[in-house]
mmCIF file of C-alpha atoms in Angstrom:
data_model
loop_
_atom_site.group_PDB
_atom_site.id
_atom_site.type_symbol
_atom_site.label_atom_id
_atom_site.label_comp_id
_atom_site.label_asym_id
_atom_site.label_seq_id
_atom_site.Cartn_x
_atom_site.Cartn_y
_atom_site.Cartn_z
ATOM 1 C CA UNK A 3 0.000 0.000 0.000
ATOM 2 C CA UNK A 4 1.065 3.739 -0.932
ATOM 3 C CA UNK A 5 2.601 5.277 1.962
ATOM 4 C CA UNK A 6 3.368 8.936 3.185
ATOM 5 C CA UNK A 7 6.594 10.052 1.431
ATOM 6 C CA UNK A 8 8.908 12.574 2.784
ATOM 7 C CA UNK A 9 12.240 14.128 1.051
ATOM 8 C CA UNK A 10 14.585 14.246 1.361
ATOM 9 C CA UNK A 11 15.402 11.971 3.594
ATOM 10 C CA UNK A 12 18.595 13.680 5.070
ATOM 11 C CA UNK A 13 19.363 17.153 4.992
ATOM 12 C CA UNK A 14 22.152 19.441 6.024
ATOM 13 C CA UNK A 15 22.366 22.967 5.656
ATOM 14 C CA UNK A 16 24.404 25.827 7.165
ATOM 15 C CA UNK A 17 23.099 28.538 10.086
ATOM 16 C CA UNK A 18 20.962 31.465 8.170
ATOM 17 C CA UNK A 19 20.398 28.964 4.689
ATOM 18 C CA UNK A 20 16.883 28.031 3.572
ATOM 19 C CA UNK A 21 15.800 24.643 3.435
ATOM 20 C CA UNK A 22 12.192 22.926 2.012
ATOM 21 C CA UNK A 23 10.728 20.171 2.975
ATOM 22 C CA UNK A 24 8.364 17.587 0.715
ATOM 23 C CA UNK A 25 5.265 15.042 1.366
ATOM 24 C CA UNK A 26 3.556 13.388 -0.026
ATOM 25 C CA UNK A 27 0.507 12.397 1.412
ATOM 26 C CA UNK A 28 -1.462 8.916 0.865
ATOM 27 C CA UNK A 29 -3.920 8.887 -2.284
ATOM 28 C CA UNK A 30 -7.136 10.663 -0.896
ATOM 29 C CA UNK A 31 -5.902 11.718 2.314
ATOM 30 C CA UNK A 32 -6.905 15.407 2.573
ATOM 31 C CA UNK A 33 -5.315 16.578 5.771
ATOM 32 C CA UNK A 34 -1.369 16.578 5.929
ATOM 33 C CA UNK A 35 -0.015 17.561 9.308
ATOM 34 C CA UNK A 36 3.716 18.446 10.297
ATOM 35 C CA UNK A 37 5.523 17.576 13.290
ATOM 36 C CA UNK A 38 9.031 18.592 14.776
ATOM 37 C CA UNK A 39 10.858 16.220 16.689
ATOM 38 C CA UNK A 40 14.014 16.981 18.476
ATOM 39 C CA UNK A 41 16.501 15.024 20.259
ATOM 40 C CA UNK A 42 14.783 12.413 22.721
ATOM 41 C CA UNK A 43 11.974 14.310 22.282
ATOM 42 C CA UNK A 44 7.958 13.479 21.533
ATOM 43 C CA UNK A 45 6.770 15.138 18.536
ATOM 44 C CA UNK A 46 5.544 18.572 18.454
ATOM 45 C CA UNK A 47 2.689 20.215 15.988
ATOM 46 C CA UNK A 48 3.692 22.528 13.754
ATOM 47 C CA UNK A 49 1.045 23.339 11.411
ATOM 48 C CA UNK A 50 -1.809 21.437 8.853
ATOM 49 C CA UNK A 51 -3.711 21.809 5.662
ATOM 50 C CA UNK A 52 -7.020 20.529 5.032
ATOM 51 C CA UNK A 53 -8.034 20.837 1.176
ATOM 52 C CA UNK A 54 -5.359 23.018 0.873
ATOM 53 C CA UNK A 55 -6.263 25.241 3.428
ATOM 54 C CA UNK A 56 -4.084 26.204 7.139
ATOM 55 C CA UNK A 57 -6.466 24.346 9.211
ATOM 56 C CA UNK A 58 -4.564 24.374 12.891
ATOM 57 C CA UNK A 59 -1.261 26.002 13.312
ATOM 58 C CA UNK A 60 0.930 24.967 16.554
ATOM 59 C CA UNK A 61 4.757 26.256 17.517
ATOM 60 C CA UNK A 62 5.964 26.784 14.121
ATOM 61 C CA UNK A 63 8.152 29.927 14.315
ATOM 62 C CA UNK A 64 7.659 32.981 12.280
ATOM 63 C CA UNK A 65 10.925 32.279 9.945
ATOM 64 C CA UNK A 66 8.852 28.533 8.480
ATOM 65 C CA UNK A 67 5.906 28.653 6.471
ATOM 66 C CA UNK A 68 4.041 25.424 4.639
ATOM 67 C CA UNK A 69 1.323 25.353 1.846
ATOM 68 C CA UNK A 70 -0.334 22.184 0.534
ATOM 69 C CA UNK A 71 -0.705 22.321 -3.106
ATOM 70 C CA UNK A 72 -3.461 21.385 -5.649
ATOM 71 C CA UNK A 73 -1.953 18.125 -5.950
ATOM 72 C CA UNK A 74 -2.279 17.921 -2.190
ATOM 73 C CA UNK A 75 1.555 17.567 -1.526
ATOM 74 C CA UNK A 76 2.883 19.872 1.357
ATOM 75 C CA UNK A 77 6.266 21.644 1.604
ATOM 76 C CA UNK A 78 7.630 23.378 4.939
ATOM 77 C CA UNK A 79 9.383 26.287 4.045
ATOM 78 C CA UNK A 80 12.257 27.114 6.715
ATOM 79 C CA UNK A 81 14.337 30.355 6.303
ATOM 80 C CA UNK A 82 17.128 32.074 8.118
ATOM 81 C CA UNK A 83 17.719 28.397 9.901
ATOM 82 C CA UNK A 84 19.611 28.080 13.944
ATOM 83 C CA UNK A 85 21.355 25.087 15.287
ATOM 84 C CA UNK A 86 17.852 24.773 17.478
ATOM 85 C CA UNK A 87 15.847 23.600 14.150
ATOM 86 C CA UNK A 88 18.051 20.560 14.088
ATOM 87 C CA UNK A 89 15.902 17.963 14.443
ATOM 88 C CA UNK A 90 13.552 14.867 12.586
ATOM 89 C CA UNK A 91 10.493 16.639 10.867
ATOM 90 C CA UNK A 92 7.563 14.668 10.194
ATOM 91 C CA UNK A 93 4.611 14.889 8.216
ATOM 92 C CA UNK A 94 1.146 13.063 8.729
ATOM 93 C CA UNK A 95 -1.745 12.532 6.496
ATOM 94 C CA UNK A 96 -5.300 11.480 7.399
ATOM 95 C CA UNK A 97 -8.774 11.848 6.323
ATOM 96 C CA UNK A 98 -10.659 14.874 7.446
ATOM 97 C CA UNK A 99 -10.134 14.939 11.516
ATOM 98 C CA UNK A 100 -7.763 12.013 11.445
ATOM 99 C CA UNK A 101 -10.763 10.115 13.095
ATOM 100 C CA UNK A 102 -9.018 6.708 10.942
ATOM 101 C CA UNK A 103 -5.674 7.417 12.431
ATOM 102 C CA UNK A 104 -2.824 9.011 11.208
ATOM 103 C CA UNK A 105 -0.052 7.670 8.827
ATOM 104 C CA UNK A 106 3.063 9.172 9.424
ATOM 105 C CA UNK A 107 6.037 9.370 6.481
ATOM 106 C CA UNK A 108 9.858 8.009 7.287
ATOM 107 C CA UNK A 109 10.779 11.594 8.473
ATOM 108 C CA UNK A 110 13.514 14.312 7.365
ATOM 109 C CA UNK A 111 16.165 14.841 9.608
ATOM 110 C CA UNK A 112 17.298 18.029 9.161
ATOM 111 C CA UNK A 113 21.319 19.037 11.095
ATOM 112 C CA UNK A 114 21.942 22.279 11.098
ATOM 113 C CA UNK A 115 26.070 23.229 11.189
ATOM 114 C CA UNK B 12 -5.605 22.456 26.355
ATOM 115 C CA UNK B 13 -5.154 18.993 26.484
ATOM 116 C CA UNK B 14 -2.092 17.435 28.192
ATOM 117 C CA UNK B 15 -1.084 13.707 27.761
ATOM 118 C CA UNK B 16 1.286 12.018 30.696
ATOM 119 C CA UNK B 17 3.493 9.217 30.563
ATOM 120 C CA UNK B 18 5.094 8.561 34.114
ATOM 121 C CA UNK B 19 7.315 5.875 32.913
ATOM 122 C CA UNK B 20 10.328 6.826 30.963
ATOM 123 C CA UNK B 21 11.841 3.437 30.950
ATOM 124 C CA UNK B 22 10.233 -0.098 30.940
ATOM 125 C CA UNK B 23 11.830 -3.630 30.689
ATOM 126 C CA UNK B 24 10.293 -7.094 30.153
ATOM 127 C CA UNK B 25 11.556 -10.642 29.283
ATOM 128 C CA UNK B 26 10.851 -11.848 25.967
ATOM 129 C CA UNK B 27 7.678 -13.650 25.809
ATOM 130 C CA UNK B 28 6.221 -11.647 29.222
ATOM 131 C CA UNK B 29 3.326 -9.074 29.335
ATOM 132 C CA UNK B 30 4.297 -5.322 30.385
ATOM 133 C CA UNK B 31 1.942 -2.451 30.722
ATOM 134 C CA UNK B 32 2.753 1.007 29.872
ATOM 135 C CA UNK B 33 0.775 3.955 31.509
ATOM 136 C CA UNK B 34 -0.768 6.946 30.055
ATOM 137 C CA UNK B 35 -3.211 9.532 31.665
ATOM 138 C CA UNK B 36 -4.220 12.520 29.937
ATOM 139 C CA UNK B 37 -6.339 15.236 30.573
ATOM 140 C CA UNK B 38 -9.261 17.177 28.176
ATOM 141 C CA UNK B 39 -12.616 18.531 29.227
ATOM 142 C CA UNK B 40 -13.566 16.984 25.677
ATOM 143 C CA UNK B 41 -16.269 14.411 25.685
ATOM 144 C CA UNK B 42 -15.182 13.335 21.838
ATOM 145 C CA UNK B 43 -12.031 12.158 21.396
ATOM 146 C CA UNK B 44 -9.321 9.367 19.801
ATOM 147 C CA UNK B 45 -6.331 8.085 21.861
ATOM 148 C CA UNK B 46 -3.602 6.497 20.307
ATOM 149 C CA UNK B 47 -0.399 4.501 20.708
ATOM 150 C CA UNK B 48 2.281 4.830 18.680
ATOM 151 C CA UNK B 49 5.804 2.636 18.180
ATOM 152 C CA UNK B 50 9.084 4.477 17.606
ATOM 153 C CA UNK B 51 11.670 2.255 16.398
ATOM 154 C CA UNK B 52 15.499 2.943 16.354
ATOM 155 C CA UNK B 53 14.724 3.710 12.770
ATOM 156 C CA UNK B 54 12.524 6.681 14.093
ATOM 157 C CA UNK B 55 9.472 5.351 12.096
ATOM 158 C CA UNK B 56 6.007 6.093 13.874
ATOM 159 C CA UNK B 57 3.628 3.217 13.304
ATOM 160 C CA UNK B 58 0.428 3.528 14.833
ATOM 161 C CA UNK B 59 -0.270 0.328 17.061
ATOM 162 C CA UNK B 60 -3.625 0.910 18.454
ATOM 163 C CA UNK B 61 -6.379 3.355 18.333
ATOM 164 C CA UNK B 62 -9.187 3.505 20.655
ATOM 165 C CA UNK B 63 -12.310 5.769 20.247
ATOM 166 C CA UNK B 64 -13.793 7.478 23.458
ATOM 167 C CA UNK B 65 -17.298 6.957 23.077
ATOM 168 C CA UNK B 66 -16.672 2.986 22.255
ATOM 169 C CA UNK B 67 -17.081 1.390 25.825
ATOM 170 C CA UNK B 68 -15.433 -1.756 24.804
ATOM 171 C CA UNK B 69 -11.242 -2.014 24.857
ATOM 172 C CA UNK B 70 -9.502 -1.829 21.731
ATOM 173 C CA UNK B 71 -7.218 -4.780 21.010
ATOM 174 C CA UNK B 72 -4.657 -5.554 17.636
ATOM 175 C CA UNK B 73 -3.005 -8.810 17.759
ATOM 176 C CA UNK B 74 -0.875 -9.017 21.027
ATOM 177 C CA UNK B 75 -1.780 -5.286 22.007
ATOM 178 C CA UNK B 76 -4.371 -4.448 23.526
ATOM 179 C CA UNK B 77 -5.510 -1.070 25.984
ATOM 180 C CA UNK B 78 -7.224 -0.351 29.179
ATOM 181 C CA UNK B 79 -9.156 2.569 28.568
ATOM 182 C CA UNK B 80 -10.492 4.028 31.905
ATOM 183 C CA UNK B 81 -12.740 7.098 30.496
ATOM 184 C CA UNK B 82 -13.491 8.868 34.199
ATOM 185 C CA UNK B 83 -10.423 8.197 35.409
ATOM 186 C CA UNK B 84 -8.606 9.815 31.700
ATOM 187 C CA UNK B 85 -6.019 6.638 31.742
ATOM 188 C CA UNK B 86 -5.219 4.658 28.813
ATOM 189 C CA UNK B 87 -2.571 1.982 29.219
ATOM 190 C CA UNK B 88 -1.242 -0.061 26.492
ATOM 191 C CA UNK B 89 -0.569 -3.857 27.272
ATOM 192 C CA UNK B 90 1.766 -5.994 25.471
ATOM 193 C CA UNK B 91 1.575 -9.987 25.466
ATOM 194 C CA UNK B 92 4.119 -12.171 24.900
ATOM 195 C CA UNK B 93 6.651 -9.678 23.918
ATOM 196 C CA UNK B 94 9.348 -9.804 21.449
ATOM 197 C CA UNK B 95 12.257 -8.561 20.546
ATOM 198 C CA UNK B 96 11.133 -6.545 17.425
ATOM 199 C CA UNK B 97 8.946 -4.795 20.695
ATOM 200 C CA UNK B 98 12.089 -2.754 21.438
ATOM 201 C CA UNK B 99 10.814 1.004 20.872
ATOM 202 C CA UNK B 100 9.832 4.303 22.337
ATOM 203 C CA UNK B 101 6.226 4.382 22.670
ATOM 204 C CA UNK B 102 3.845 7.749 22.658
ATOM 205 C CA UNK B 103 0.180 7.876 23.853
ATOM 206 C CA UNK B 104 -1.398 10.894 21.743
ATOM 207 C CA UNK B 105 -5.016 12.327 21.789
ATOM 208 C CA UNK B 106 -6.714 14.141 19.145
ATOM 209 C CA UNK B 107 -9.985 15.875 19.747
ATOM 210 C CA UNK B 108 -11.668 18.700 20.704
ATOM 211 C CA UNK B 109 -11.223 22.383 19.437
ATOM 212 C CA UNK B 110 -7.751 20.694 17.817
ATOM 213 C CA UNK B 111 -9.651 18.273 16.544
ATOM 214 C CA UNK B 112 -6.924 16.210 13.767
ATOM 215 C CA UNK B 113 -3.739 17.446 15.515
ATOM 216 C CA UNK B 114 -1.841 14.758 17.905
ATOM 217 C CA UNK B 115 -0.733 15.858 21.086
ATOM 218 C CA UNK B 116 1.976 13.370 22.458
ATOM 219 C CA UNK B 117 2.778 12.116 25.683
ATOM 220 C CA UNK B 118 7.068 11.751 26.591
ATOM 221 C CA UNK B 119 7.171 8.910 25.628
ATOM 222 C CA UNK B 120 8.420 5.453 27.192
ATOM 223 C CA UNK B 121 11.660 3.522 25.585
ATOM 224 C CA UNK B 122 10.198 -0.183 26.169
ATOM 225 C CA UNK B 123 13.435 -2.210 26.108
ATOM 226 C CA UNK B 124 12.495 -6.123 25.811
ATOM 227 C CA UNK B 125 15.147 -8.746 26.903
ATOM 228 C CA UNK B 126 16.556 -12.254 25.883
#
Protein backbone atom coordinates (compact mmCIF):
# COMPACT_ATOMS: atom_id res chain seq x y z
CA UNK A 1 0.00 0.00 0.00
CA UNK A 2 1.07 3.74 -0.93
CA UNK A 3 2.60 5.28 1.96
CA UNK A 4 3.37 8.94 3.18
CA UNK A 5 6.59 10.05 1.43
CA UNK A 6 8.91 12.57 2.78
CA UNK A 7 12.24 14.13 1.05
CA UNK A 8 14.59 14.25 1.36
CA UNK A 9 15.40 11.97 3.59
CA UNK A 10 18.59 13.68 5.07
CA UNK A 11 19.36 17.15 4.99
CA UNK A 12 22.15 19.44 6.02
CA UNK A 13 22.37 22.97 5.66
CA UNK A 14 24.40 25.83 7.17
CA UNK A 15 23.10 28.54 10.09
CA UNK A 16 20.96 31.47 8.17
CA UNK A 17 20.40 28.96 4.69
CA UNK A 18 16.88 28.03 3.57
CA UNK A 19 15.80 24.64 3.44
CA UNK A 20 12.19 22.93 2.01
CA UNK A 21 10.73 20.17 2.97
CA UNK A 22 8.36 17.59 0.72
CA UNK A 23 5.26 15.04 1.37
CA UNK A 24 3.56 13.39 -0.03
CA UNK A 25 0.51 12.40 1.41
CA UNK A 26 -1.46 8.92 0.87
CA UNK A 27 -3.92 8.89 -2.28
CA UNK A 28 -7.14 10.66 -0.90
CA UNK A 29 -5.90 11.72 2.31
CA UNK A 30 -6.90 15.41 2.57
CA UNK A 31 -5.32 16.58 5.77
CA UNK A 32 -1.37 16.58 5.93
CA UNK A 33 -0.02 17.56 9.31
CA UNK A 34 3.72 18.45 10.30
CA UNK A 35 5.52 17.58 13.29
CA UNK A 36 9.03 18.59 14.78
CA UNK A 37 10.86 16.22 16.69
CA UNK A 38 14.01 16.98 18.48
CA UNK A 39 16.50 15.02 20.26
CA UNK A 40 14.78 12.41 22.72
CA UNK A 41 11.97 14.31 22.28
CA UNK A 42 7.96 13.48 21.53
CA UNK A 43 6.77 15.14 18.54
CA UNK A 44 5.54 18.57 18.45
CA UNK A 45 2.69 20.22 15.99
CA UNK A 46 3.69 22.53 13.75
CA UNK A 47 1.05 23.34 11.41
CA UNK A 48 -1.81 21.44 8.85
CA UNK A 49 -3.71 21.81 5.66
CA UNK A 50 -7.02 20.53 5.03
CA UNK A 51 -8.03 20.84 1.18
CA UNK A 52 -5.36 23.02 0.87
CA UNK A 53 -6.26 25.24 3.43
CA UNK A 54 -4.08 26.20 7.14
CA UNK A 55 -6.47 24.35 9.21
CA UNK A 56 -4.56 24.37 12.89
CA UNK A 57 -1.26 26.00 13.31
CA UNK A 58 0.93 24.97 16.55
CA UNK A 59 4.76 26.26 17.52
CA UNK A 60 5.96 26.78 14.12
CA UNK A 61 8.15 29.93 14.31
CA UNK A 62 7.66 32.98 12.28
CA UNK A 63 10.93 32.28 9.94
CA UNK A 64 8.85 28.53 8.48
CA UNK A 65 5.91 28.65 6.47
CA UNK A 66 4.04 25.42 4.64
CA UNK A 67 1.32 25.35 1.85
CA UNK A 68 -0.33 22.18 0.53
CA UNK A 69 -0.70 22.32 -3.11
CA UNK A 70 -3.46 21.38 -5.65
CA UNK A 71 -1.95 18.12 -5.95
CA UNK A 72 -2.28 17.92 -2.19
CA UNK A 73 1.56 17.57 -1.53
CA UNK A 74 2.88 19.87 1.36
CA UNK A 75 6.27 21.64 1.60
CA UNK A 76 7.63 23.38 4.94
CA UNK A 77 9.38 26.29 4.05
CA UNK A 78 12.26 27.11 6.72
CA UNK A 79 14.34 30.36 6.30
CA UNK A 80 17.13 32.07 8.12
CA UNK A 81 17.72 28.40 9.90
CA UNK A 82 19.61 28.08 13.94
CA UNK A 83 21.35 25.09 15.29
CA UNK A 84 17.85 24.77 17.48
CA UNK A 85 15.85 23.60 14.15
CA UNK A 86 18.05 20.56 14.09
CA UNK A 87 15.90 17.96 14.44
CA UNK A 88 13.55 14.87 12.59
CA UNK A 89 10.49 16.64 10.87
CA UNK A 90 7.56 14.67 10.19
CA UNK A 91 4.61 14.89 8.22
CA UNK A 92 1.15 13.06 8.73
CA UNK A 93 -1.75 12.53 6.50
CA UNK A 94 -5.30 11.48 7.40
CA UNK A 95 -8.77 11.85 6.32
CA UNK A 96 -10.66 14.87 7.45
CA UNK A 97 -10.13 14.94 11.52
CA UNK A 98 -7.76 12.01 11.45
CA UNK A 99 -10.76 10.12 13.10
CA UNK A 100 -9.02 6.71 10.94
CA UNK A 101 -5.67 7.42 12.43
CA UNK A 102 -2.82 9.01 11.21
CA UNK A 103 -0.05 7.67 8.83
CA UNK A 104 3.06 9.17 9.42
CA UNK A 105 6.04 9.37 6.48
CA UNK A 106 9.86 8.01 7.29
CA UNK A 107 10.78 11.59 8.47
CA UNK A 108 13.51 14.31 7.36
CA UNK A 109 16.17 14.84 9.61
CA UNK A 110 17.30 18.03 9.16
CA UNK A 111 21.32 19.04 11.10
CA UNK A 112 21.94 22.28 11.10
CA UNK A 113 26.07 23.23 11.19
CA UNK B 1 -5.61 22.46 26.35
CA UNK B 2 -5.15 18.99 26.48
CA UNK B 3 -2.09 17.44 28.19
CA UNK B 4 -1.08 13.71 27.76
CA UNK B 5 1.29 12.02 30.70
CA UNK B 6 3.49 9.22 30.56
CA UNK B 7 5.09 8.56 34.11
CA UNK B 8 7.31 5.88 32.91
CA UNK B 9 10.33 6.83 30.96
CA UNK B 10 11.84 3.44 30.95
CA UNK B 11 10.23 -0.10 30.94
CA UNK B 12 11.83 -3.63 30.69
CA UNK B 13 10.29 -7.09 30.15
CA UNK B 14 11.56 -10.64 29.28
CA UNK B 15 10.85 -11.85 25.97
CA UNK B 16 7.68 -13.65 25.81
CA UNK B 17 6.22 -11.65 29.22
CA UNK B 18 3.33 -9.07 29.33
CA UNK B 19 4.30 -5.32 30.39
CA UNK B 20 1.94 -2.45 30.72
CA UNK B 21 2.75 1.01 29.87
CA UNK B 22 0.78 3.96 31.51
CA UNK B 23 -0.77 6.95 30.05
CA UNK B 24 -3.21 9.53 31.66
CA UNK B 25 -4.22 12.52 29.94
CA UNK B 26 -6.34 15.24 30.57
CA UNK B 27 -9.26 17.18 28.18
CA UNK B 28 -12.62 18.53 29.23
CA UNK B 29 -13.57 16.98 25.68
CA UNK B 30 -16.27 14.41 25.68
CA UNK B 31 -15.18 13.33 21.84
CA UNK B 32 -12.03 12.16 21.40
CA UNK B 33 -9.32 9.37 19.80
CA UNK B 34 -6.33 8.08 21.86
CA UNK B 35 -3.60 6.50 20.31
CA UNK B 36 -0.40 4.50 20.71
CA UNK B 37 2.28 4.83 18.68
CA UNK B 38 5.80 2.64 18.18
CA UNK B 39 9.08 4.48 17.61
CA UNK B 40 11.67 2.25 16.40
CA UNK B 41 15.50 2.94 16.35
CA UNK B 42 14.72 3.71 12.77
CA UNK B 43 12.52 6.68 14.09
CA UNK B 44 9.47 5.35 12.10
CA UNK B 45 6.01 6.09 13.87
CA UNK B 46 3.63 3.22 13.30
CA UNK B 47 0.43 3.53 14.83
CA UNK B 48 -0.27 0.33 17.06
CA UNK B 49 -3.62 0.91 18.45
CA UNK B 50 -6.38 3.36 18.33
CA UNK B 51 -9.19 3.51 20.65
CA UNK B 52 -12.31 5.77 20.25
CA UNK B 53 -13.79 7.48 23.46
CA UNK B 54 -17.30 6.96 23.08
CA UNK B 55 -16.67 2.99 22.26
CA UNK B 56 -17.08 1.39 25.83
CA UNK B 57 -15.43 -1.76 24.80
CA UNK B 58 -11.24 -2.01 24.86
CA UNK B 59 -9.50 -1.83 21.73
CA UNK B 60 -7.22 -4.78 21.01
CA UNK B 61 -4.66 -5.55 17.64
CA UNK B 62 -3.00 -8.81 17.76
CA UNK B 63 -0.88 -9.02 21.03
CA UNK B 64 -1.78 -5.29 22.01
CA UNK B 65 -4.37 -4.45 23.53
CA UNK B 66 -5.51 -1.07 25.98
CA UNK B 67 -7.22 -0.35 29.18
CA UNK B 68 -9.16 2.57 28.57
CA UNK B 69 -10.49 4.03 31.90
CA UNK B 70 -12.74 7.10 30.50
CA UNK B 71 -13.49 8.87 34.20
CA UNK B 72 -10.42 8.20 35.41
CA UNK B 73 -8.61 9.81 31.70
CA UNK B 74 -6.02 6.64 31.74
CA UNK B 75 -5.22 4.66 28.81
CA UNK B 76 -2.57 1.98 29.22
CA UNK B 77 -1.24 -0.06 26.49
CA UNK B 78 -0.57 -3.86 27.27
CA UNK B 79 1.77 -5.99 25.47
CA UNK B 80 1.58 -9.99 25.47
CA UNK B 81 4.12 -12.17 24.90
CA UNK B 82 6.65 -9.68 23.92
CA UNK B 83 9.35 -9.80 21.45
CA UNK B 84 12.26 -8.56 20.55
CA UNK B 85 11.13 -6.54 17.43
CA UNK B 86 8.95 -4.80 20.69
CA UNK B 87 12.09 -2.75 21.44
CA UNK B 88 10.81 1.00 20.87
CA UNK B 89 9.83 4.30 22.34
CA UNK B 90 6.23 4.38 22.67
CA UNK B 91 3.85 7.75 22.66
CA UNK B 92 0.18 7.88 23.85
CA UNK B 93 -1.40 10.89 21.74
CA UNK B 94 -5.02 12.33 21.79
CA UNK B 95 -6.71 14.14 19.15
CA UNK B 96 -9.98 15.87 19.75
CA UNK B 97 -11.67 18.70 20.70
CA UNK B 98 -11.22 22.38 19.44
CA UNK B 99 -7.75 20.69 17.82
CA UNK B 100 -9.65 18.27 16.54
CA UNK B 101 -6.92 16.21 13.77
CA UNK B 102 -3.74 17.45 15.51
CA UNK B 103 -1.84 14.76 17.91
CA UNK B 104 -0.73 15.86 21.09
CA UNK B 105 1.98 13.37 22.46
CA UNK B 106 2.78 12.12 25.68
CA UNK B 107 7.07 11.75 26.59
CA UNK B 108 7.17 8.91 25.63
CA UNK B 109 8.42 5.45 27.19
CA UNK B 110 11.66 3.52 25.59
CA UNK B 111 10.20 -0.18 26.17
CA UNK B 112 13.43 -2.21 26.11
CA UNK B 113 12.50 -6.12 25.81
CA UNK B 114 15.15 -8.75 26.90
CA UNK B 115 16.56 -12.25 25.88
Amino acid sequence: AAGVIQSPRHLIKEKRETATLKCYPIPRHDTVYWYQQGPGQDPQFLISFYEKMQSDKGSIPDRFSAQQFSDYHSELNMSSLELGDSALYFCASSLRGGNYGYTFGSGTRLTVV
Amino acid sequence: AQTVTQSQPEMSVQEAETVTLSCTYDTSESNYYLFWYKQPPSRQMILVIRQEAYKQQNATENRFSVNFQKAAKSFSLKISDSQLGDTAMYFCAFAGGTSYGKLTFGQGTILTVHP
